[in-house]
């Protein structure tokens, strides 16, 4: 069992037993390792102790983020996507595919893919000659089968490309060798939603309603949710930072536990002030 599998099993246990306030011993037992080993492994993975990490996952933290970040798009615009956050010294170029590419399932396209590792488990990354078109986290799925569902007519070649290594470095919080270009298949509205997601700073949470308001479509929360659910490049476009308006994390295309891991790890690395927060144990 690799590190992320142990972390995910522990976070899943916490998610299912949060109302019982599980102890460190209980959580470690759920992952079939000793409390000492779990504490050390978790701290190496997250950079902080399990106890402090879990403080970032409380309902209070989520509600506070939603309350404080109503102007998050203005904040992101003022500070830019460079600086000391996840996107330091890096920008992501998002470009939509042509209508023809969008409709024909990738006919005449050659797509290269490879399986890479990350703090959140293995993922398959796929790219054309113009940029990354997919990033799917995988558990037991066949990577080629996942991509065939997206690109029924494309030529798929399993071969690592330099941009694939850039993406892996990005997920490990390392500085990639240059910008990451995205070449995505989506409707005009979906592309607008994905562009909005790129403006959410690291360690920040927002709601579907805030994004709908930002796009001047306040009644389109459901459509925003659908667009987020169809995000083809998990984590690169940070859909995990969007939660329900009541502060609950909600679902996630690549497993709600993985979403919890991303939220907690990002918040911990941006060193949020936790004074007065509740703790699960």
mmCIF file of C-alpha atoms in Angstrom:
data_model
loop_
_atom_site.group_PDB
_atom_site.id
_atom_site.type_symbol
_atom_site.label_atom_id
_atom_site.label_comp_id
_atom_site.label_asym_id
_atom_site.label_seq_id
_atom_site.Cartn_x
_atom_site.Cartn_y
_atom_site.Cartn_z
ATOM 1 C CA UNK A 1 0.000 0.000 0.000
ATOM 2 C CA UNK A 2 1.515 3.372 -1.011
ATOM 3 C CA UNK A 3 1.451 6.530 1.105
ATOM 4 C CA UNK A 4 -1.614 8.058 -0.511
ATOM 5 C CA UNK A 5 -3.631 4.848 -0.097
ATOM 6 C CA UNK A 6 -2.865 4.910 3.641
ATOM 7 C CA UNK A 7 -3.792 8.608 3.886
ATOM 8 C CA UNK A 8 -6.956 8.096 1.850
ATOM 9 C CA UNK A 9 -8.058 5.155 3.999
ATOM 10 C CA UNK A 10 -7.517 7.250 7.135
ATOM 11 C CA UNK A 11 -9.392 10.258 5.728
ATOM 12 C CA UNK A 12 -12.225 7.996 4.619
ATOM 13 C CA UNK A 13 -12.498 6.639 8.138
ATOM 14 C CA UNK A 14 -12.567 10.170 9.551
ATOM 15 C CA UNK A 15 -15.241 11.161 7.050
ATOM 16 C CA UNK A 16 -17.437 8.237 8.084
ATOM 17 C CA UNK A 17 -16.881 8.631 11.848
ATOM 18 C CA UNK A 18 -16.418 12.384 12.344
ATOM 19 C CA UNK A 19 -19.426 12.643 14.666
ATOM 20 C CA UNK A 20 -17.737 10.169 17.021
ATOM 21 C CA UNK A 21 -14.587 12.274 17.328
ATOM 22 C CA UNK A 22 -12.192 9.398 16.484
ATOM 23 C CA UNK A 23 -8.874 9.257 18.306
ATOM 24 C CA UNK A 24 -5.473 9.074 16.645
ATOM 25 C CA UNK A 25 -5.274 5.406 17.674
ATOM 26 C CA UNK A 26 -8.620 4.674 16.017
ATOM 27 C CA UNK A 27 -7.634 6.402 12.788
ATOM 28 C CA UNK A 28 -4.255 4.666 12.639
ATOM 29 C CA UNK A 29 -5.955 1.315 13.236
ATOM 30 C CA UNK A 30 -8.261 1.958 10.260
ATOM 31 C CA UNK A 31 -5.156 2.144 8.089
ATOM 32 C CA UNK A 32 -3.639 -0.956 9.700
ATOM 33 C CA UNK A 33 -0.524 0.796 10.976
ATOM 34 C CA UNK A 34 0.716 1.893 14.392
ATOM 35 C CA UNK A 35 -0.189 5.363 15.728
ATOM 36 C CA UNK A 36 3.507 6.311 15.771
ATOM 37 C CA UNK A 37 4.050 5.253 12.167
ATOM 38 C CA UNK A 38 0.834 6.912 11.043
ATOM 39 C CA UNK A 39 1.747 10.193 12.761
ATOM 40 C CA UNK A 40 5.170 10.218 11.096
ATOM 41 C CA UNK A 41 3.892 9.196 7.654
ATOM 42 C CA UNK A 42 1.049 11.698 7.702
ATOM 43 C CA UNK A 43 3.327 14.542 8.787
ATOM 44 C CA UNK A 44 5.750 13.745 5.978
ATOM 45 C CA UNK A 45 2.886 13.790 3.469
ATOM 46 C CA UNK A 46 1.081 16.927 4.688
ATOM 47 C CA UNK A 47 3.891 18.875 6.321
ATOM 48 C CA UNK A 48 1.945 19.117 9.579
ATOM 49 C CA UNK A 49 0.486 16.740 12.160
ATOM 50 C CA UNK A 50 -2.772 14.847 11.534
ATOM 51 C CA UNK A 51 -4.461 16.840 14.291
ATOM 52 C CA UNK A 52 -3.635 20.203 12.772
ATOM 53 C CA UNK A 53 -4.401 18.998 9.270
ATOM 54 C CA UNK A 54 -7.890 17.946 10.281
ATOM 55 C CA UNK A 55 -8.584 21.395 11.626
ATOM 56 C CA UNK A 56 -8.548 22.582 8.018
ATOM 57 C CA UNK A 57 -11.354 20.169 7.210
ATOM 58 C CA UNK A 58 -13.830 21.350 9.830
ATOM 59 C CA UNK A 59 -17.110 22.953 8.879
ATOM 60 C CA UNK A 60 -16.023 26.134 10.640
ATOM 61 C CA UNK A 61 -13.004 26.489 8.381
ATOM 62 C CA UNK A 62 -15.099 26.003 5.266
ATOM 63 C CA UNK A 63 -17.707 28.530 6.366
ATOM 64 C CA UNK A 64 -15.031 31.059 7.244
ATOM 65 C CA UNK A 65 -13.465 30.697 3.807
ATOM 66 C CA UNK A 66 -16.804 31.264 2.115
ATOM 67 C CA UNK A 67 -17.508 34.299 4.285
ATOM 68 C CA UNK A 68 -14.117 35.932 3.793
ATOM 69 C CA UNK A 69 -13.664 35.239 0.116
ATOM 70 C CA UNK A 70 -16.697 36.832 -1.454
ATOM 71 C CA UNK A 71 -14.259 39.092 -3.300
ATOM 72 C CA UNK A 72 -11.848 36.294 -4.118
ATOM 73 C CA UNK A 73 -11.856 37.034 -7.849
ATOM 74 C CA UNK A 74 -10.878 40.649 -7.180
ATOM 75 C CA UNK A 75 -8.211 39.399 -4.787
ATOM 76 C CA UNK A 76 -6.878 36.981 -7.356
ATOM 77 C CA UNK A 77 -6.839 39.745 -9.973
ATOM 78 C CA UNK A 78 -4.966 42.110 -7.677
ATOM 79 C CA UNK A 79 -2.375 39.592 -6.549
ATOM 80 C CA UNK A 80 -2.131 37.684 -9.819
ATOM 81 C CA UNK A 81 -1.464 34.003 -10.141
ATOM 82 C CA UNK A 82 2.214 34.477 -9.420
ATOM 83 C CA UNK A 83 3.636 34.934 -5.958
ATOM 84 C CA UNK A 84 3.882 32.559 -3.049
ATOM 85 C CA UNK A 85 0.975 30.228 -3.789
ATOM 86 C CA UNK A 86 0.465 27.042 -5.744
ATOM 87 C CA UNK A 87 0.827 28.885 -9.039
ATOM 88 C CA UNK A 88 4.120 30.591 -8.128
ATOM 89 C CA UNK A 89 6.204 31.416 -11.174
ATOM 90 C CA UNK A 90 3.742 29.497 -13.312
ATOM 91 C CA UNK A 91 0.784 30.364 -15.433
ATOM 92 C CA UNK A 92 -1.640 28.054 -17.147
ATOM 93 C CA UNK A 93 -2.854 28.857 -20.632
ATOM 94 C CA UNK A 94 -6.358 27.584 -21.251
ATOM 95 C CA UNK A 95 -7.558 27.410 -24.828
ATOM 96 C CA UNK A 96 -10.641 25.769 -26.213
ATOM 97 C CA UNK A 97 -10.547 23.328 -29.103
ATOM 98 C CA UNK A 98 -12.039 24.230 -32.445
ATOM 99 C CA UNK A 99 -15.720 23.415 -33.016
ATOM 100 C CA UNK A 100 -14.653 20.648 -35.363
ATOM 101 C CA UNK A 101 -12.334 19.061 -32.795
ATOM 102 C CA UNK A 102 -15.059 19.378 -30.199
ATOM 103 C CA UNK A 103 -17.671 17.594 -32.295
ATOM 104 C CA UNK A 104 -15.746 14.824 -34.008
ATOM 105 C CA UNK A 105 -14.395 13.056 -30.920
ATOM 106 C CA UNK A 106 -10.783 13.853 -31.764
ATOM 107 C CA UNK A 107 -10.760 12.562 -35.329
ATOM 108 C CA UNK A 108 -7.307 13.135 -36.881
ATOM 109 C CA UNK A 109 -5.913 13.991 -33.442
ATOM 110 C CA UNK A 110 -2.954 12.129 -31.950
ATOM 111 C CA UNK A 111 -3.088 12.043 -28.176
ATOM 112 C CA UNK A 112 -0.143 10.921 -26.062
ATOM 113 C CA UNK A 113 -0.718 9.693 -22.533
ATOM 114 C CA UNK A 114 1.235 8.364 -19.572
ATOM 115 C CA UNK A 115 0.608 7.405 -15.959
ATOM 116 C CA UNK A 116 2.251 9.684 -13.393
ATOM 117 C CA UNK A 117 2.412 9.817 -9.598
ATOM 118 C CA UNK A 118 1.260 12.564 -7.243
ATOM 119 C CA UNK A 119 0.592 13.152 -3.524
ATOM 120 C CA UNK A 120 -3.020 12.197 -4.293
ATOM 121 C CA UNK A 121 -2.328 8.909 -6.027
ATOM 122 C CA UNK A 122 -1.630 7.954 -9.611
ATOM 123 C CA UNK A 123 -3.147 9.861 -12.515
ATOM 124 C CA UNK A 124 -3.165 9.608 -16.274
ATOM 125 C CA UNK A 125 -2.239 12.750 -18.190
ATOM 126 C CA UNK A 126 -2.950 13.118 -21.905
ATOM 127 C CA UNK A 127 -1.822 15.776 -24.353
ATOM 128 C CA UNK A 128 -1.921 16.799 -27.975
ATOM 129 C CA UNK A 129 0.838 18.767 -29.702
ATOM 130 C CA UNK A 130 -0.870 21.935 -28.392
ATOM 131 C CA UNK A 131 -1.237 21.124 -24.699
ATOM 132 C CA UNK A 132 -2.744 18.948 -21.971
ATOM 133 C CA UNK A 133 -6.258 17.747 -22.733
ATOM 134 C CA UNK A 134 -6.929 15.399 -19.792
ATOM 135 C CA UNK A 135 -5.816 14.638 -16.269
ATOM 136 C CA UNK A 136 -7.763 11.840 -14.614
ATOM 137 C CA UNK A 137 -6.944 10.382 -11.210
ATOM 138 C CA UNK A 138 -7.065 6.603 -11.390
ATOM 139 C CA UNK A 139 -7.674 3.895 -8.845
ATOM 140 C CA UNK A 140 -8.511 0.598 -10.528
ATOM 141 C CA UNK A 141 -9.482 2.017 -13.919
ATOM 142 C CA UNK A 142 -7.653 1.308 -17.157
ATOM 143 C CA UNK A 143 -6.129 4.636 -18.338
ATOM 144 C CA UNK A 144 -6.650 3.882 -22.026
ATOM 145 C CA UNK A 145 -10.303 2.988 -21.433
ATOM 146 C CA UNK A 146 -10.895 6.289 -19.630
ATOM 147 C CA UNK A 147 -9.435 8.231 -22.534
ATOM 148 C CA UNK A 148 -11.298 6.223 -25.174
ATOM 149 C CA UNK A 149 -14.551 7.410 -23.580
ATOM 150 C CA UNK A 150 -13.432 11.006 -24.136
ATOM 151 C CA UNK A 151 -11.787 10.560 -27.520
ATOM 152 C CA UNK A 152 -13.643 7.928 -29.492
ATOM 153 C CA UNK A 153 -11.950 8.774 -32.786
ATOM 154 C CA UNK A 154 -8.481 9.899 -31.724
ATOM 155 C CA UNK A 155 -5.249 7.988 -32.096
ATOM 156 C CA UNK A 156 -4.062 7.172 -28.555
ATOM 157 C CA UNK A 157 -0.378 6.489 -27.954
ATOM 158 C CA UNK A 158 1.029 5.574 -24.533
ATOM 159 C CA UNK A 159 4.222 7.618 -24.515
ATOM 160 C CA UNK A 160 5.462 10.087 -21.907
ATOM 161 C CA UNK A 161 5.892 13.648 -23.119
ATOM 162 C CA UNK A 162 7.901 16.483 -21.490
ATOM 163 C CA UNK A 163 4.658 18.278 -20.600
ATOM 164 C CA UNK A 164 3.551 15.182 -18.668
ATOM 165 C CA UNK A 165 6.578 15.544 -16.417
ATOM 166 C CA UNK A 166 5.745 19.237 -15.979
ATOM 167 C CA UNK A 167 2.286 18.301 -14.752
ATOM 168 C CA UNK A 168 3.669 15.758 -12.283
ATOM 169 C CA UNK A 169 6.086 18.376 -10.900
ATOM 170 C CA UNK A 170 3.178 20.797 -10.548
ATOM 171 C CA UNK A 171 1.218 18.370 -8.380
ATOM 172 C CA UNK A 172 4.268 17.855 -6.170
ATOM 173 C CA UNK A 173 4.433 21.641 -5.638
ATOM 174 C CA UNK A 174 7.658 21.831 -7.621
ATOM 175 C CA UNK A 175 8.374 24.491 -10.198
ATOM 176 C CA UNK A 176 7.657 23.046 -13.654
ATOM 177 C CA UNK A 177 9.968 23.811 -16.552
ATOM 178 C CA UNK A 178 7.819 26.471 -18.173
ATOM 179 C CA UNK A 179 4.088 27.187 -18.444
ATOM 180 C CA UNK A 180 1.524 24.441 -18.855
ATOM 181 C CA UNK A 181 -0.742 24.807 -21.862
ATOM 182 C CA UNK A 182 -4.254 23.365 -21.705
ATOM 183 C CA UNK A 183 -6.151 22.444 -24.836
ATOM 184 C CA UNK A 184 -9.634 21.555 -23.645
ATOM 185 C CA UNK A 185 -12.820 20.265 -25.211
ATOM 186 C CA UNK A 186 -15.796 22.156 -23.800
ATOM 187 C CA UNK A 187 -18.688 24.472 -24.524
ATOM 188 C CA UNK A 188 -18.254 28.236 -24.333
ATOM 189 C CA UNK A 189 -19.956 28.296 -20.916
ATOM 190 C CA UNK A 190 -17.828 25.451 -19.577
ATOM 191 C CA UNK A 191 -14.647 27.226 -20.665
ATOM 192 C CA UNK A 192 -15.798 30.379 -18.838
ATOM 193 C CA UNK A 193 -16.408 28.382 -15.659
ATOM 194 C CA UNK A 194 -12.990 26.716 -15.921
ATOM 195 C CA UNK A 195 -11.339 30.090 -16.452
ATOM 196 C CA UNK A 196 -13.061 31.334 -13.290
ATOM 197 C CA UNK A 197 -11.775 28.353 -11.319
ATOM 198 C CA UNK A 198 -8.209 29.283 -12.277
ATOM 199 C CA UNK A 199 -8.673 32.561 -10.398
ATOM 200 C CA UNK A 200 -9.329 30.892 -7.037
ATOM 201 C CA UNK A 201 -6.162 31.301 -4.956
ATOM 202 C CA UNK A 202 -4.552 28.340 -3.245
ATOM 203 C CA UNK A 203 -5.909 27.610 0.230
ATOM 204 C CA UNK A 204 -9.172 29.343 -0.661
ATOM 205 C CA UNK A 205 -12.671 27.894 -0.963
ATOM 206 C CA UNK A 206 -15.680 29.286 -2.761
ATOM 207 C CA UNK A 207 -19.202 28.193 -3.681
ATOM 208 C CA UNK A 208 -21.125 27.476 -6.856
ATOM 209 C CA UNK A 209 -23.214 30.568 -6.225
ATOM 210 C CA UNK A 210 -20.195 32.881 -6.054
ATOM 211 C CA UNK A 211 -18.935 31.583 -9.381
ATOM 212 C CA UNK A 212 -22.374 31.957 -10.962
ATOM 213 C CA UNK A 213 -22.534 35.554 -9.710
ATOM 214 C CA UNK A 214 -19.040 36.237 -11.041
ATOM 215 C CA UNK A 215 -20.173 35.077 -14.490
ATOM 216 C CA UNK A 216 -23.285 37.316 -14.240
ATOM 217 C CA UNK A 217 -25.500 34.225 -14.316
ATOM 218 C CA UNK A 218 -26.797 34.041 -10.710
ATOM 219 C CA UNK A 219 -29.540 31.570 -11.623
ATOM 220 C CA UNK A 220 -27.114 29.152 -13.272
ATOM 221 C CA UNK A 221 -25.712 27.459 -10.178
ATOM 222 C CA UNK A 222 -26.740 24.032 -11.440
ATOM 223 C CA UNK A 223 -25.102 24.665 -14.820
ATOM 224 C CA UNK A 224 -21.961 25.835 -13.015
ATOM 225 C CA UNK A 225 -21.982 22.611 -11.007
ATOM 226 C CA UNK A 226 -22.327 20.554 -14.181
ATOM 227 C CA UNK A 227 -19.406 22.380 -15.811
ATOM 228 C CA UNK A 228 -17.262 21.829 -12.730
ATOM 229 C CA UNK A 229 -18.154 18.137 -12.722
ATOM 230 C CA UNK A 230 -16.941 17.872 -16.315
ATOM 231 C CA UNK A 231 -13.572 19.471 -15.650
ATOM 232 C CA UNK A 232 -11.234 17.360 -17.821
ATOM 233 C CA UNK A 233 -7.995 18.261 -16.037
ATOM 234 C CA UNK A 234 -8.386 17.556 -12.320
ATOM 235 C CA UNK A 235 -6.315 19.749 -9.992
ATOM 236 C CA UNK A 236 -4.765 21.809 -12.822
ATOM 237 C CA UNK A 237 -8.143 23.518 -12.915
ATOM 238 C CA UNK A 238 -8.887 23.503 -9.166
ATOM 239 C CA UNK A 239 -12.513 22.367 -9.031
ATOM 240 C CA UNK A 240 -11.780 20.850 -5.602
ATOM 241 C CA UNK A 241 -11.873 24.401 -4.190
ATOM 242 C CA UNK A 242 -15.611 24.738 -4.847
ATOM 243 C CA UNK A 243 -17.886 23.546 -2.050
ATOM 244 C CA UNK A 244 -21.527 23.882 -1.075
ATOM 245 C CA UNK A 245 -22.746 27.219 0.246
ATOM 246 C CA UNK A 246 -23.306 25.730 3.727
ATOM 247 C CA UNK A 247 -19.636 24.804 3.962
ATOM 248 C CA UNK A 248 -19.911 21.095 3.170
ATOM 249 C CA UNK A 249 -17.306 19.755 0.765
ATOM 250 C CA UNK A 250 -19.799 17.828 -1.364
ATOM 251 C CA UNK A 251 -18.912 15.296 -4.025
ATOM 252 C CA UNK A 252 -15.928 15.128 -6.332
ATOM 253 C CA UNK A 253 -15.471 13.422 -9.687
ATOM 254 C CA UNK A 254 -12.295 11.719 -8.499
ATOM 255 C CA UNK A 255 -13.501 10.683 -5.012
ATOM 256 C CA UNK A 256 -14.638 12.992 -2.161
ATOM 257 C CA UNK A 257 -11.807 11.713 0.053
ATOM 258 C CA UNK A 258 -9.282 12.903 -2.539
ATOM 259 C CA UNK A 259 -11.012 16.298 -2.487
ATOM 260 C CA UNK A 260 -10.609 16.444 1.298
ATOM 261 C CA UNK A 261 -6.936 15.589 0.958
ATOM 262 C CA UNK A 262 -6.408 18.377 -1.571
ATOM 263 C CA UNK A 263 -8.279 20.994 0.449
ATOM 264 C CA UNK A 264 -6.520 20.155 3.699
ATOM 265 C CA UNK A 265 -3.050 19.890 2.195
ATOM 266 C CA UNK A 266 -3.357 23.163 0.270
ATOM 267 C CA UNK A 267 -4.728 25.023 3.287
ATOM 268 C CA UNK A 268 -1.941 23.662 5.476
ATOM 269 C CA UNK A 269 0.715 24.731 2.999
ATOM 270 C CA UNK A 270 -0.645 28.252 2.820
ATOM 271 C CA UNK A 271 -0.419 28.429 6.614
ATOM 272 C CA UNK A 272 -3.946 29.553 7.420
ATOM 273 C CA UNK A 273 -4.553 30.900 10.923
ATOM 274 C CA UNK A 274 -6.402 28.210 12.877
ATOM 275 C CA UNK A 275 -6.865 29.984 16.178
ATOM 276 C CA UNK A 276 -10.267 29.240 17.610
ATOM 277 C CA UNK A 277 -10.994 26.429 15.148
ATOM 278 C CA UNK A 278 -12.556 23.184 16.260
ATOM 279 C CA UNK A 279 -10.675 19.926 15.997
ATOM 280 C CA UNK A 280 -11.821 16.390 15.314
ATOM 281 C CA UNK A 281 -9.461 14.840 17.855
#
